[in-house]
Coordinates of C-alpha atoms in Angstrom, one line a residue:
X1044 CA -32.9 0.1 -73.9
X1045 CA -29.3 -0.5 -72.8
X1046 CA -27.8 2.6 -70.2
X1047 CA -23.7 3.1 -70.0
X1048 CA -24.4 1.1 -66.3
X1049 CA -25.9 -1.7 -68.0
X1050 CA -22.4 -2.3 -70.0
X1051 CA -19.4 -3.6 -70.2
X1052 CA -16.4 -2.2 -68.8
X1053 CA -13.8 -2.8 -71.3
X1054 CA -10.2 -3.4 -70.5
X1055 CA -7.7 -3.3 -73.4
X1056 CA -4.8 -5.6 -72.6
X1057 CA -4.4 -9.3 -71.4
X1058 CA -1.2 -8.4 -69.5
X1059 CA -1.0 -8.9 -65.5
X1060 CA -2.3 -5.4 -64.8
X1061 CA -5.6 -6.3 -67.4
X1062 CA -5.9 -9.7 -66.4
X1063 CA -5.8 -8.0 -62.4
X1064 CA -8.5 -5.4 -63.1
X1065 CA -10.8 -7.8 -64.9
X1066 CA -10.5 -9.5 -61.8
X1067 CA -11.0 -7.1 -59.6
X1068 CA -14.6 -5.7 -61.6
X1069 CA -15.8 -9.4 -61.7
X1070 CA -15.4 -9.3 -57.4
X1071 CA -17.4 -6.6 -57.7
X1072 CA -19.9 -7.7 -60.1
X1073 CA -19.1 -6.4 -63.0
X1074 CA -18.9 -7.4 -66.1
X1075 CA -15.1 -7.1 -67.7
X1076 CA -14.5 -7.5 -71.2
X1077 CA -10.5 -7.8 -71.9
X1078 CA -9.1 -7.4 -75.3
X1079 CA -5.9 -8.8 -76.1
X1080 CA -4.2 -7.5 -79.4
X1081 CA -1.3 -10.5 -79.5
X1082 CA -2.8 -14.6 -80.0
X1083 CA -3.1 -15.3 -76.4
X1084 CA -3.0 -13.9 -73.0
X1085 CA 0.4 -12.1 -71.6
X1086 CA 1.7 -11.8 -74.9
X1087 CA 4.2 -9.2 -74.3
X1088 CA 5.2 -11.0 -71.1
X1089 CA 5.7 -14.3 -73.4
X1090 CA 8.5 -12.0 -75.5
X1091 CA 10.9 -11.9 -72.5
X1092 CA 10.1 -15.1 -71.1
X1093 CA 13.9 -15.5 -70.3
X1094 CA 14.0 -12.9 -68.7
X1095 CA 14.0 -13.4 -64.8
X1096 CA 11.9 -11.1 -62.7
X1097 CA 13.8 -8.8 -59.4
X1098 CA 10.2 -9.3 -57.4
X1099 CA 9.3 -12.3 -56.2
X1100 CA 6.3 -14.7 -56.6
X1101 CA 4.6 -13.1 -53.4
X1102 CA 4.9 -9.4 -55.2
X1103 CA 3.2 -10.4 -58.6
X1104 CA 0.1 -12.1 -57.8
X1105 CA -2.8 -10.3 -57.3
X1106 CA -5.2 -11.0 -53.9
X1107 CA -8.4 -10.5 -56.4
X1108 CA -7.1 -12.7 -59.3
X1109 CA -5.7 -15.3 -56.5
X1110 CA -9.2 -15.6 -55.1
X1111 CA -10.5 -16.2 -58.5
X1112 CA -7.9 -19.1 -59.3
X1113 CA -8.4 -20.8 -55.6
X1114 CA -11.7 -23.3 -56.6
X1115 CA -9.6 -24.3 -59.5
X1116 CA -6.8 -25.8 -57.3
X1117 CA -4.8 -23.6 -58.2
X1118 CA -2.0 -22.1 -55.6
X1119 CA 0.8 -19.8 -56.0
X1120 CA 4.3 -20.6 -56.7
X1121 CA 6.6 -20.2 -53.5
X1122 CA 6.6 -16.7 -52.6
X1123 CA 10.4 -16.4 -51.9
X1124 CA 11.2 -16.5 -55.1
X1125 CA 11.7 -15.5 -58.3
X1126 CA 10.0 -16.4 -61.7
X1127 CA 11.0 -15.9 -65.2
X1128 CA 8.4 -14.0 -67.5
X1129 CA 7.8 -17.7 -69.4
X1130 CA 7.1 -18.7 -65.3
X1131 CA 4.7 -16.2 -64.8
X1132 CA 2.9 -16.4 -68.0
X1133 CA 2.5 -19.8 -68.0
X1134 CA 1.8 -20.8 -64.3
X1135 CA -0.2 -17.6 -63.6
X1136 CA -1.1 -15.4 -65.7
X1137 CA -2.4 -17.9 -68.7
X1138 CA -4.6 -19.9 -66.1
X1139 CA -5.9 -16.3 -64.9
X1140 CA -6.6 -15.5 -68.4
X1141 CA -8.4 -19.3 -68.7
X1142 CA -10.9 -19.1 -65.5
X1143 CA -11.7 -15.5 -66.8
X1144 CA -13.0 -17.3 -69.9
X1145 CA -15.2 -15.3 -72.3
X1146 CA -14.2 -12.3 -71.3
X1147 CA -11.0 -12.2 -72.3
X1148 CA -10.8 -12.2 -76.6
X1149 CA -7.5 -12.5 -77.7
X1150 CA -6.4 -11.5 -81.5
X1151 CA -8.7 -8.2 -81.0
X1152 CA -7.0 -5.1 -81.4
X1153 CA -8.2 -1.7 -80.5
X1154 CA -8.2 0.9 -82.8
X1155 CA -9.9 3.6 -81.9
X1156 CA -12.0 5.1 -78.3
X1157 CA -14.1 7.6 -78.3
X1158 CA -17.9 8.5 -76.9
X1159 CA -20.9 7.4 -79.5
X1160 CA -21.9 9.8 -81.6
X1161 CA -19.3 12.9 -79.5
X1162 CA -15.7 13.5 -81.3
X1163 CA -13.4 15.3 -79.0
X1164 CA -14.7 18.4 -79.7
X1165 CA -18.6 17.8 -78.8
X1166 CA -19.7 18.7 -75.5
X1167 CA -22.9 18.6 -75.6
X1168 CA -24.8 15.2 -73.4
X1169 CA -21.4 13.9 -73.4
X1170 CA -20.7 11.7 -70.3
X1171 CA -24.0 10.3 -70.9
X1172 CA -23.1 9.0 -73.7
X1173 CA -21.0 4.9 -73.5
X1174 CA -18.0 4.7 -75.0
X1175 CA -17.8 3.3 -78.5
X1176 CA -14.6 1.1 -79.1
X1177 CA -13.3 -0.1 -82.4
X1178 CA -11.4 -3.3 -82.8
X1179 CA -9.7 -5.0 -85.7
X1180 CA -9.9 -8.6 -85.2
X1181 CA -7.0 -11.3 -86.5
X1182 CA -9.1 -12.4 -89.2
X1183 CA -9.8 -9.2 -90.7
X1184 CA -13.2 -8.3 -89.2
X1185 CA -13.9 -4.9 -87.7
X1186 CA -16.0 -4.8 -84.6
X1187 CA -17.6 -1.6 -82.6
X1188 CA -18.1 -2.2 -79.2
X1189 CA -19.9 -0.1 -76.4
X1190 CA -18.8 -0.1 -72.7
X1191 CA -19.9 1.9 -69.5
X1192 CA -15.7 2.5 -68.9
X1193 CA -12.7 2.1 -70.2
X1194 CA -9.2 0.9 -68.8
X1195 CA -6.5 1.1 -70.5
X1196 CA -3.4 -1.5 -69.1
X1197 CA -2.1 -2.1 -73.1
X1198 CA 1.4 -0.8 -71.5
X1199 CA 4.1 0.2 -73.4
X1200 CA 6.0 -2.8 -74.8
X1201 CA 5.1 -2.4 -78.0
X1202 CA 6.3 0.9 -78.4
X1203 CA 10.3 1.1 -77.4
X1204 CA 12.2 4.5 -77.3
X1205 CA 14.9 5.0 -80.3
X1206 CA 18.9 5.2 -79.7
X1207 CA 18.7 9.2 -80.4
X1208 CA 19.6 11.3 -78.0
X1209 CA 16.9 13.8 -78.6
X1210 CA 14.2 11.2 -78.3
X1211 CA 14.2 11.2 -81.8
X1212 CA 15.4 8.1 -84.3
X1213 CA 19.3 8.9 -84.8
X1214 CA 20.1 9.0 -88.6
X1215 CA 20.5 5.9 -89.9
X1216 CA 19.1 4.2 -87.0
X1217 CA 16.3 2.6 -89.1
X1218 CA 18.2 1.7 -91.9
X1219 CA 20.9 -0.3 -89.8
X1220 CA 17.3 -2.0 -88.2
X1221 CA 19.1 -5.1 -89.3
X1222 CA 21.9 -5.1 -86.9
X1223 CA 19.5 -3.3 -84.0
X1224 CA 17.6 -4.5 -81.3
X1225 CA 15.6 -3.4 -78.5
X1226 CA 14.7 -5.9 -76.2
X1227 CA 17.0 -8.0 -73.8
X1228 CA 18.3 -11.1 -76.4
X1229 CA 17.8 -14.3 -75.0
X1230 CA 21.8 -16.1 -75.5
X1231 CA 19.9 -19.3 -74.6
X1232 CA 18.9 -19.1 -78.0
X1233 CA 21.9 -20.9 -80.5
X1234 CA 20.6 -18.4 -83.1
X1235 CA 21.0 -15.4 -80.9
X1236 CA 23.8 -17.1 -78.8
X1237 CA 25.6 -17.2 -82.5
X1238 CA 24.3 -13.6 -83.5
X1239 CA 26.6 -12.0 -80.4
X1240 CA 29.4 -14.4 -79.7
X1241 CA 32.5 -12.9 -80.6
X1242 CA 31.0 -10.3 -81.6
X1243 CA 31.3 -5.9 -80.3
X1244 CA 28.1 -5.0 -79.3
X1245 CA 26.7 -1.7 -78.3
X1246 CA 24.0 -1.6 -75.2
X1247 CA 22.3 2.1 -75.3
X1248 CA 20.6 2.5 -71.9
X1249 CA 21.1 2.7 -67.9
X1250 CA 18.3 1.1 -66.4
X1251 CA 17.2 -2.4 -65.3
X1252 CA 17.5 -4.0 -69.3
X1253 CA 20.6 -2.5 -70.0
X1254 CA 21.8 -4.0 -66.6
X1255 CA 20.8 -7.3 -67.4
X1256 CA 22.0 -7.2 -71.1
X1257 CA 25.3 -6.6 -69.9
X1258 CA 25.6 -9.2 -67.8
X1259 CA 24.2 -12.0 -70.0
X1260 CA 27.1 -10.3 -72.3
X1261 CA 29.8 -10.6 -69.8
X1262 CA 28.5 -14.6 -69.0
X1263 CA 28.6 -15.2 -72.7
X1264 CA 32.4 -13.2 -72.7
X1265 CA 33.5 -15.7 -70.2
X1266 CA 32.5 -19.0 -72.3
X1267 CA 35.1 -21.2 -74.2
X1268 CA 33.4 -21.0 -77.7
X1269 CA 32.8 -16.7 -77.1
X1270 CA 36.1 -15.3 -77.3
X1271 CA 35.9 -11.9 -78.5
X1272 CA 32.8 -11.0 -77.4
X1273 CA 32.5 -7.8 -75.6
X1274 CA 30.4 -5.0 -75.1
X1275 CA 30.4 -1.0 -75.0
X1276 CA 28.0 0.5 -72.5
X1277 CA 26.8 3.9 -74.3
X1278 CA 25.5 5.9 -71.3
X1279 CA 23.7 9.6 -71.9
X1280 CA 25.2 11.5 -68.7
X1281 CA 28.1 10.6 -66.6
X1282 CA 29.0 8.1 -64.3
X1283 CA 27.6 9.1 -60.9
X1284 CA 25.9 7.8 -57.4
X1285 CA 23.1 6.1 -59.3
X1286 CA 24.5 4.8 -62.3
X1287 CA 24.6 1.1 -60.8
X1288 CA 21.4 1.0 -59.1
X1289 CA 21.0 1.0 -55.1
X1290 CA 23.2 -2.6 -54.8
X1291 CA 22.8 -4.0 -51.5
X1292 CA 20.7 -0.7 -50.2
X1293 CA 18.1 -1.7 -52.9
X1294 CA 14.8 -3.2 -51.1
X1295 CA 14.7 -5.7 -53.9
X1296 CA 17.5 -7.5 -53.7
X1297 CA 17.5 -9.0 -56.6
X1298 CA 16.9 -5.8 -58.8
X1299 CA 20.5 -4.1 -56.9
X1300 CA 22.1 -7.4 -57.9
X1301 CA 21.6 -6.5 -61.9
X1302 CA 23.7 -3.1 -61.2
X1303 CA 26.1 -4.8 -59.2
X1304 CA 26.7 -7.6 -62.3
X1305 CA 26.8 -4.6 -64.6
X1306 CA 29.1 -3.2 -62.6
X1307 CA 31.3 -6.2 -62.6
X1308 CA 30.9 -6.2 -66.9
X1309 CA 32.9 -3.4 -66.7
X1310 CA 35.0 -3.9 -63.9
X1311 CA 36.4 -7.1 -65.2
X1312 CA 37.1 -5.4 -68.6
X1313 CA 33.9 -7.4 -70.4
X1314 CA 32.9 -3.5 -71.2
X1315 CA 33.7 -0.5 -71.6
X1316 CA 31.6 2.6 -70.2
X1317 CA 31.5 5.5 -72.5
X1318 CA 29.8 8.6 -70.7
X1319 CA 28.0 11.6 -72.0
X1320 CA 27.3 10.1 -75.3
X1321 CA 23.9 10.6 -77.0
X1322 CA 23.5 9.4 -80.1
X1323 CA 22.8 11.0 -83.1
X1324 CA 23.7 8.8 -86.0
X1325 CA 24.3 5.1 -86.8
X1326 CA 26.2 4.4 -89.9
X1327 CA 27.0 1.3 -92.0
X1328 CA 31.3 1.0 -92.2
X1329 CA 32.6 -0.4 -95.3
X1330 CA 32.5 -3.5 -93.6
X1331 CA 28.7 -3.9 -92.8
X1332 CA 29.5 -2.8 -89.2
X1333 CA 27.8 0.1 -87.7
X1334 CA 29.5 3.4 -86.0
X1335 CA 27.8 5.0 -83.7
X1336 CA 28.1 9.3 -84.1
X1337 CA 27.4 11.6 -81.3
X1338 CA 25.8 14.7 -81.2
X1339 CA 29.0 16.3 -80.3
X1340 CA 31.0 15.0 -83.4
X1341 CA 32.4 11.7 -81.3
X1342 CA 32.8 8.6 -83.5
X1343 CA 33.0 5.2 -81.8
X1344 CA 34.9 2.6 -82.5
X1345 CA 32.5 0.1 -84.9
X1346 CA 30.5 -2.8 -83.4
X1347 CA 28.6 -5.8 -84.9
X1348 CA 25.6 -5.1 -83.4
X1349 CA 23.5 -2.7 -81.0
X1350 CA 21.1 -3.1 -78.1
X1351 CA 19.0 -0.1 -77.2
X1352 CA 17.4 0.1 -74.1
X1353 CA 16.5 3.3 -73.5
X1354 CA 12.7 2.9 -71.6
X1355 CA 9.6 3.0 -73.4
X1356 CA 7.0 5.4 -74.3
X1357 CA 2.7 5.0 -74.4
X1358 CA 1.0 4.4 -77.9
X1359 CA -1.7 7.6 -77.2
X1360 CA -3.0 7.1 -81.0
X1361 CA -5.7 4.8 -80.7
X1362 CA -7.2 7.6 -77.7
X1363 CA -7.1 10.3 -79.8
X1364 CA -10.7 11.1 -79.5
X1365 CA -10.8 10.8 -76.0
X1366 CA -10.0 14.2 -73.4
X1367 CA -6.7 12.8 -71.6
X1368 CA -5.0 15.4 -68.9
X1369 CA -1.4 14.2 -69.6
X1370 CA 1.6 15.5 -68.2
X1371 CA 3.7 17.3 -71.0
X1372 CA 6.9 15.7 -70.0
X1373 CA 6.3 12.0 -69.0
X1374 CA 3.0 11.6 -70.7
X1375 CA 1.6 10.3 -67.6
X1376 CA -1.8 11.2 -65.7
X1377 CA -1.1 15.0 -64.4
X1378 CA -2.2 14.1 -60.9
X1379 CA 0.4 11.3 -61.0
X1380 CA 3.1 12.4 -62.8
X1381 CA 5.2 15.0 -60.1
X1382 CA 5.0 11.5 -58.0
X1383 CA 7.0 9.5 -60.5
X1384 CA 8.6 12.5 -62.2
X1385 CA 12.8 11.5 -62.0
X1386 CA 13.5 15.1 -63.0
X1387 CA 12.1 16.0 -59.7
X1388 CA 13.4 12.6 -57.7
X1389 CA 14.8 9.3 -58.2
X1390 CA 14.5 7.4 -54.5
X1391 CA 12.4 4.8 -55.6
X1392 CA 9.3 6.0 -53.5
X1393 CA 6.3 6.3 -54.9
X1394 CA 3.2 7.5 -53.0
X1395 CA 0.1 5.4 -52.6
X1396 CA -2.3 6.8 -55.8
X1397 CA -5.3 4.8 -57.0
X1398 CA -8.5 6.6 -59.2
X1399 CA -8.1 9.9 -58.3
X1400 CA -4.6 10.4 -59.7
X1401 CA -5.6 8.4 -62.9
X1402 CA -8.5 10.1 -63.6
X1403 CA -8.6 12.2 -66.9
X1404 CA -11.2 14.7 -68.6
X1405 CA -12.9 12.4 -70.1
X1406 CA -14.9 10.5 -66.8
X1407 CA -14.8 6.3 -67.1
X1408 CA -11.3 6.5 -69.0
X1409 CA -8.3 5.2 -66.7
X1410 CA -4.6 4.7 -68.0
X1411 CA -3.4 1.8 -65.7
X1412 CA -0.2 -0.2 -65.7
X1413 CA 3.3 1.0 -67.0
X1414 CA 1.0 3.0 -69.3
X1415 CA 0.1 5.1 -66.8
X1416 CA 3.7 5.8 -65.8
X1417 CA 4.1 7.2 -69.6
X1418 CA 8.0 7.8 -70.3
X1419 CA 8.6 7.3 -66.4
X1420 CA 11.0 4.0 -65.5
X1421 CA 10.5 2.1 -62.3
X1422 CA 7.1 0.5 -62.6
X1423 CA 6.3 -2.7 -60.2
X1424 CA 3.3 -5.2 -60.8
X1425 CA 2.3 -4.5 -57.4
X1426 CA 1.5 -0.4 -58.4
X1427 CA -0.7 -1.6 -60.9
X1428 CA -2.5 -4.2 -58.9
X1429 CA -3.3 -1.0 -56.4
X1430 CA -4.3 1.1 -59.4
X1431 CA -6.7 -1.9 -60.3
X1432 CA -8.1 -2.1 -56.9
X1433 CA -8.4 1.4 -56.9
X1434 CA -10.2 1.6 -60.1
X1435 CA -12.8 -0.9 -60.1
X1436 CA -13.9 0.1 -56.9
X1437 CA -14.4 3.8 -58.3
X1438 CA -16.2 2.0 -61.1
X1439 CA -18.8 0.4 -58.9
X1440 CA -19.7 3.7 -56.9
X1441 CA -17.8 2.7 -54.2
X1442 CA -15.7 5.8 -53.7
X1443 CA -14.5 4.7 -49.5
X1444 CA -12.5 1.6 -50.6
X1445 CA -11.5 3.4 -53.7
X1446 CA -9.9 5.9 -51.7
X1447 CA -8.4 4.1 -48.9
X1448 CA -5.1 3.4 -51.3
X1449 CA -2.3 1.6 -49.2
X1450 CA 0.9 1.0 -50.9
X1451 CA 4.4 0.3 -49.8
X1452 CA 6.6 0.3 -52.8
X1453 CA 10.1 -1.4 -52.0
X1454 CA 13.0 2.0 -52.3
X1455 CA 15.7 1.3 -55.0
X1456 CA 18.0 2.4 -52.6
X1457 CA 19.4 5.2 -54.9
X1458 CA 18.7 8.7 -55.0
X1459 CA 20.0 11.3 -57.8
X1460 CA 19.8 14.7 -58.5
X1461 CA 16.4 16.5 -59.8
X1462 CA 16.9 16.6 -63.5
X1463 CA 21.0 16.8 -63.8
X1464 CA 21.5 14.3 -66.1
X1465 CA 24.3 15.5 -67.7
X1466 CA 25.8 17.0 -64.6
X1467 CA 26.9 14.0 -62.7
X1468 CA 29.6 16.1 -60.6
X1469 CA 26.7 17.7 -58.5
X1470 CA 25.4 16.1 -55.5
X1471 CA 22.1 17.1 -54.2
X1472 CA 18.6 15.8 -52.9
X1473 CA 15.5 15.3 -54.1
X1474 CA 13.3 17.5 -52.1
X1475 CA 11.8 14.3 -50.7
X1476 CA 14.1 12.9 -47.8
X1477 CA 16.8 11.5 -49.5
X1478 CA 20.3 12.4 -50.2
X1479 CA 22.9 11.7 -53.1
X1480 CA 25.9 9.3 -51.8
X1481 CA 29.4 11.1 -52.1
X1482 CA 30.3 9.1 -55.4
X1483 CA 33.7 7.0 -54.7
X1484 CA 36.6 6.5 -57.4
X1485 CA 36.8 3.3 -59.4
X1486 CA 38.7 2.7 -62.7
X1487 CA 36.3 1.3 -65.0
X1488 CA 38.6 1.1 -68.1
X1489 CA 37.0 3.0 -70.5
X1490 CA 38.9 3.0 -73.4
X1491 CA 41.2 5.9 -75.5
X1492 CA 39.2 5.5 -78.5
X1493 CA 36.0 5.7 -76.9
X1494 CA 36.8 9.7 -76.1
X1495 CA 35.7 9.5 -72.3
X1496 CA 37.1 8.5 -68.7
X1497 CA 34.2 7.3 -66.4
X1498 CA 35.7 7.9 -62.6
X1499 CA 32.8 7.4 -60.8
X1500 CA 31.0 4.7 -59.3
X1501 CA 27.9 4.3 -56.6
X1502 CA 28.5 4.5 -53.0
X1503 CA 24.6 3.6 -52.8
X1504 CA 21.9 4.1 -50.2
X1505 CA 19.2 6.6 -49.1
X1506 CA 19.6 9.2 -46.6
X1507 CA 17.2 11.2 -44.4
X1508 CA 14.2 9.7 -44.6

């Protein structure tokens, strides 16, 4: 008779953070089964493969899933520097995925955990009871499948957040789905090169992507055959001390360089900034052209197209059987959530955390990945390779290693108020060591018609800690 021990511990996602912990349970001796929902491993990495990572080569491979790759002659890519998501997809992560063999299905989707024979509500002999998962296969067929544990590293690609301000779609914002994207376009592409040059666009967002859409903007502005192109940066709260990023106090250089180039968009007049919008309609002009309506009464000027880039949020549905202790704000493991929690701090620091902050109700079930940050921003490979670690080692009994959780995370080099996001005139700390910079005064040419004057730029940097 097969016992919970005697199964598989079934990891839903191919993505680095799946491909890591399948790793990590076979160095253990355990027996991983990963299932990939796209055609082949990384497939969410694939869809930004122009996209250039801020960490380098020596922050994105895991020790576990290096070890596994060495008898294949394999090595890793120079360490100092950085890949593109089509370089780490192809010259890690899909010859990961190839050594792991069998137990990695791609094409298989999950649709449904929960415990054989126990809905949520049954309590009765339920954590002796193995997990029954339900995938729907690319061909059609349904398969249940029964594991000892679950991990869940399916992250949150899939699932982007809208352009509304209240979390919500804005009006009209699936209509206009025509002229609206969400992901970072790739103006390599002629198509998509053609679909923005000369072109207004809208970029909704203040975070890495929006950073980096910006600045591909700006490059494309500056082109002979691109005149006219030019972008309006729609940001939610004001111009403040974090708005770029940490810049050159950043620990990873290469992430402060994408708010420095966005900063340089609009300092050299390839946008304009437009502060303390949130969105709550998109409407079609006479013209096909869409104008975007705040929620108090502001109309923009129109634009061609919009970019939204406003994080990501986990795809719960597919767990709704299974007893999850999730934070009511980010969605994120409670345990884990005040660590990442930018209402309550925005340094960049992250604590060391492994099982014991991802463990839920429901014993065997782990949220790993971005997914486990939920709605929070700021997620590094390297956290999830810890988590991995972390978890596998739980997994096989061995509660000492799973507990000794070392993790350095690199600092952004900014640090913003607790939860004043529409009060950028206050300066305070976090509670956790650091200190807001006194914001200096830049003209950043926001334009009449846009309704708002954006004074203020980053001074950068992290005090007291």
């Amino acid at each position: 008779m097969t016992t919970p021990a005697d199964l598989p511990v079934v990891v839903i996602g191919a993505g680095p953070i799946g491909l890591a912990a399948a790793a990590h349970l076979l160095d253990r001796g355990i027996e991983p089964l990963v299932l990939e929902a796209g055609p082949a491993a990384a497939f969410a990495v694939r869809d930004w493969a122009h996209v250039r990572l801020f960490s380098t080569w020596g922050e994105v491979v895991d020790p576990a899933a290096e070890k596994l790759l060495a008898p294949t002659g394999w090595t890793r890519p120079d360490p100092a520097t950085y890949p593109s998501g089509k370089d780490w997809a192809e010259q890690y992560l899909q010859p990961l995925a190839d050594v792991l063999g069998e137990h990695v299905r791609t094409g298989a989707r999950v649709t449904g955990v929960s415990r054989a024979g126990r809905d949520r509500i049954v309590d009765a002999d339920r954590a002796a009871q193995p997990f029954v998962v339900h995938v729907a296969h690319a061909d059609g067929r349904e398969e249940r499948l029964f594991a000892r544990a679950v991990i869940d590293a399916s992250g949150t690609w899939t699932t982007p957040s809208p352009a509304g301000g209240s979390g919500l779609a804005a009006l009209g914002e699936h209509a206009a789905a025509d002229r609206i994207t969400y992901r970072v376009p790739d103006l390599q592409d002629p198509a998509v090169r053609a679909r923005y040059a000369g072109k207004r666009t809208a970029v909704i967002g203040t975070g890495a992507s929006a950073f980096t859409a910006l600045a591909y903007l700006a490059d494309l502005a500056k082109a002979d055959d691109s005149t006219g192109t030019h972008a309006v940066w729609i940001l939610r709260r004001g111009i403040s001390g974090s708005t770029f990023g940490g810049g050159t106090a950043d620990q990873l250089p290469a992430r402060g360089a994408l708010g420095l180039a966005a900063k340089a968009a609009v300092d050299e007049g390839h946008a304009d900034a437009v502060t303390g919008f949130r969105t709550e309609a998109i409407e079609r002009d006479s013209d096909g052209s869409l104008v975007l309506v705040a929620e108090d009464g502001r109309r923009l000027q129109p634009v061609d197209e919009v970019i939204v880039l406003t994080g990501f949020r986990p795809d719960l549905s597919f767990l709704s059987e299974i007893r999850l202790g999730l934070d009511e704000r980010l969605q994120a493991p409670v345990a884990l959530a005040p660590l990442i929690d930018p209402n309550q701090h925005s340094c960049g620091t992250v604590y060391p955390h492994g099982h014991r902050e991802l463990s839920h109700p429901e014993p065997g079930v782990y949220l790993v990945g971005m997914k486990s940050y939920g709605r929070a921003p700021t997620f590094l490979a390297m956290t999830g390779y810890e988590q991995v670690r972390s978890v596998a080692a739980a997994i096989a009994g061995d509660l000492e290693a799973a507990d000794n959780v070392e993790l350095t995370i690199p600092e952004t080099g900014v640090c913003g108020g607790a939860g004043l996001f529409d009060t950028p005139d206050t300066q305070q700390g976090d509670g956790g060591g650091c200190c807001a910079p006194a914001p200096q005064l830049v003209q950043l040419g926001a334009p009449a018609a846009a309704g708002a004057a954006a004074e203020q730029a980053p001074a950068g940097g992290c005090c007291g800690s």
